[in-house]
Tab-separated table of C-alpha atoms in Angstrom:
chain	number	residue	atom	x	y	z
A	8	UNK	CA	148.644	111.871	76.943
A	9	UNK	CA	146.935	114.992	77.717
A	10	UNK	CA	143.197	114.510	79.652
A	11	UNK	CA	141.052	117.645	78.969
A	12	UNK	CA	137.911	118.805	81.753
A	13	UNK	CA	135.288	120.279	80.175
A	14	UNK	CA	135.314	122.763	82.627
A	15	UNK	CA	136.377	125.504	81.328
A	16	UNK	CA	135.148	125.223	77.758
A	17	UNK	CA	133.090	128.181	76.156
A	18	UNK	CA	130.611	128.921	73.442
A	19	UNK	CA	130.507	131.892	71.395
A	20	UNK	CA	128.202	133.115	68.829
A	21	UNK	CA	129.371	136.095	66.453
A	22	UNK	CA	126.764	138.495	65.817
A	23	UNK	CA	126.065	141.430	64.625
A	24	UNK	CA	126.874	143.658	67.580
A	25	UNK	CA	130.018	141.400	68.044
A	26	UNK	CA	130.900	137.751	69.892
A	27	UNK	CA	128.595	136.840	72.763
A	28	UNK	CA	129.372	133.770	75.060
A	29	UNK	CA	126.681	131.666	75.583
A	30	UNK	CA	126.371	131.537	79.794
A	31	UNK	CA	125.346	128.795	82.154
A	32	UNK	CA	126.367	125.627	79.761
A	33	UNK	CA	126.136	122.455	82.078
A	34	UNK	CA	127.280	120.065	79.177
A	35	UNK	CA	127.615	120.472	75.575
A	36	UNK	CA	127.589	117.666	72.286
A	37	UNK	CA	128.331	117.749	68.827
A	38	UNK	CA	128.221	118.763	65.838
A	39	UNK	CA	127.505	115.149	64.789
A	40	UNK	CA	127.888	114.936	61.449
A	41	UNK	CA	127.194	111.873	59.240
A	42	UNK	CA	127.165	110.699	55.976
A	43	UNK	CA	125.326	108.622	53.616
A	44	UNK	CA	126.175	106.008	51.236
A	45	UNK	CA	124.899	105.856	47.550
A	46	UNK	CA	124.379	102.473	46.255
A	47	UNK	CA	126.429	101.769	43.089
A	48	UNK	CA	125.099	98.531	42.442
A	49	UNK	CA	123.693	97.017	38.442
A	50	UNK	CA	122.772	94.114	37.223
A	51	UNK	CA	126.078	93.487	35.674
A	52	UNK	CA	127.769	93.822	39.212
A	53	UNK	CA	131.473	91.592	39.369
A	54	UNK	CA	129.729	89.897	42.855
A	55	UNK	CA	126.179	89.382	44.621
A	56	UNK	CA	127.397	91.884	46.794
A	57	UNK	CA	126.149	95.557	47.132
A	58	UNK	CA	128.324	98.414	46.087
A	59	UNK	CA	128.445	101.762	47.394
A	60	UNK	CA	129.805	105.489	47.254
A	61	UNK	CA	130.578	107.967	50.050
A	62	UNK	CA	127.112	110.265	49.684
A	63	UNK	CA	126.819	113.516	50.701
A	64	UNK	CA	127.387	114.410	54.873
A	65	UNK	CA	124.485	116.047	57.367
A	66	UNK	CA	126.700	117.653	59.572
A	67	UNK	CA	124.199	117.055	62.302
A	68	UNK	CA	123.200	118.833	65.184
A	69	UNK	CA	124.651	120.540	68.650
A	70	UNK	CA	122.967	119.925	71.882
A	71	UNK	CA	123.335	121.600	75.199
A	72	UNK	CA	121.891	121.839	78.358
A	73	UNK	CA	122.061	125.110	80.600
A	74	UNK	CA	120.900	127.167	83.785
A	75	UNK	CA	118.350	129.112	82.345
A	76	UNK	CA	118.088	132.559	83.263
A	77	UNK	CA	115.490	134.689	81.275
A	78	UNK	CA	117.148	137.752	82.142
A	79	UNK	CA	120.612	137.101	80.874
A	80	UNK	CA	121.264	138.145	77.373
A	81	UNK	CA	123.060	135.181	75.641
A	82	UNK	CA	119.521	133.248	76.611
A	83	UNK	CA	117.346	135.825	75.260
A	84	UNK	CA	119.360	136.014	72.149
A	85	UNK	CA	119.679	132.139	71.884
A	86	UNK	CA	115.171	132.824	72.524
A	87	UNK	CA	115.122	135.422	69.678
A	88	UNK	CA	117.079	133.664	67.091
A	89	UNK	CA	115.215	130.287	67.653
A	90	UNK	CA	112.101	132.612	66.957
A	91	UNK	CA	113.983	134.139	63.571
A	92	UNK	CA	115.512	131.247	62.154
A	93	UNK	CA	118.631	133.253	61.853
A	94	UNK	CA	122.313	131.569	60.594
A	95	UNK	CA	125.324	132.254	63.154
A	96	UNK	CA	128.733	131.716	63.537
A	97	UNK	CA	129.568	129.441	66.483
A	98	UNK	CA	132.390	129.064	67.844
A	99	UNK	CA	133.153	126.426	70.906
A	100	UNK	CA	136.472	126.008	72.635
A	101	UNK	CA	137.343	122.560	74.277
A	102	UNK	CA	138.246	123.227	77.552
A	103	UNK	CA	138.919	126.994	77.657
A	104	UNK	CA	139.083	130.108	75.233
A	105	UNK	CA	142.390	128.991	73.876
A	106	UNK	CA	141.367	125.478	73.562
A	107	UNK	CA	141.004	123.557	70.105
A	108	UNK	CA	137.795	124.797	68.242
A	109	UNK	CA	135.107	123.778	66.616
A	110	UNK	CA	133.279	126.653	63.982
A	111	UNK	CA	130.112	126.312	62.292
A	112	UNK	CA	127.450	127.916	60.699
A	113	UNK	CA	124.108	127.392	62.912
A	114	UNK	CA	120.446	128.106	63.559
A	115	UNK	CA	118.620	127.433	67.049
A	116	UNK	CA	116.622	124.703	66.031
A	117	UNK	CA	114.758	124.487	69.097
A	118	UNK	CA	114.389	125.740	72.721
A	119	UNK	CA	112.667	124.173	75.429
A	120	UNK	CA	112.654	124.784	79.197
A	121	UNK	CA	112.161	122.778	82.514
A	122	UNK	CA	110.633	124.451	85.244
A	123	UNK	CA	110.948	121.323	88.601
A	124	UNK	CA	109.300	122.313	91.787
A	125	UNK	CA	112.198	122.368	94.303
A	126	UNK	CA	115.355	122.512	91.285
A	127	UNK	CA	117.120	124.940	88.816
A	128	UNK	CA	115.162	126.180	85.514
A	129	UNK	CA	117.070	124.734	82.493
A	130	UNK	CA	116.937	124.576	78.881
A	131	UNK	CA	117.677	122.275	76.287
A	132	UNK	CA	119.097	124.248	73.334
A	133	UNK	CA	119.494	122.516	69.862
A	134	UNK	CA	121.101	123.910	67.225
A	135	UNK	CA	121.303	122.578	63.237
A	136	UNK	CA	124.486	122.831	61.684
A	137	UNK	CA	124.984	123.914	58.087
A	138	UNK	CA	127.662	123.536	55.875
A	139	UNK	CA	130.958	122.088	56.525
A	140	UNK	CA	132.159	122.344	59.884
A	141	UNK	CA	135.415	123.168	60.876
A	142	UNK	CA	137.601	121.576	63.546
A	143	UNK	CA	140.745	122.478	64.719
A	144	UNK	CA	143.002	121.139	67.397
């Protein structure tokens, strides 16, 4: 059984001046999709028991964590399109760029930065999947 490091692992947006890896990732998690159940239940039910049908998914939400650096320009594109609201194509390879994949359709959901006294400035980046995402391995 093959054991995978993160290390290694990238994130790319496409855009519209071409793919950009994302720089500085300390960890990386999702998308987390789930999905919710539809209760199927009437009075003439066979049982006392609830009933249910697969509902529609979320497909959730990606997290990171990075080195901010205000001058690099992944982070102030990952700034600009949390300010525009604008759908992406992500792309993130497990473990290096010819790693399995996962794609999806994204906006930057939010941005928010940590600024310690005597330690590196980071940000927590979350993005909000839409659609179906695609996994490959």
């Amino acid at each position: 059984m093959t054991k995978t490091l993160g290390y290694g692992s990238v994130l790319v947006v496409t855009t519209t001046t071409g793919d950009a890896n994302i720089a500085q990732i300390r960890n990386f998690g999702g998308p987390s999709a789930s999905f919710g159940d539809v209760d199927t239940t009437t009075l003439d039910s066979s049982s006392n028991y609830r009933t249910f049908v697969p509902g529609l998914g979320d497909p959730g939400e990606v997290t990171m964590a990075l080195v901010y650096d205000p001058t690099m320009a992944s982070h102030k594109m990952l700034a600009r399109a949390a300010q525009n609201r604008t759908e992406k194509v992500w792309t993130f390879y497990h473990g290096s760029s010819t790693g399995d994949t996962d794609v999806f359709n994204a906006t930057v959901k939010s941005i928010g930065r940590e600024t310690p006294l005597d330690n590196l400035i980071t940000a927590d980046v979350t993005l909000k999947v839409t659609g179906k995402p695609g996994y490959t391995t």
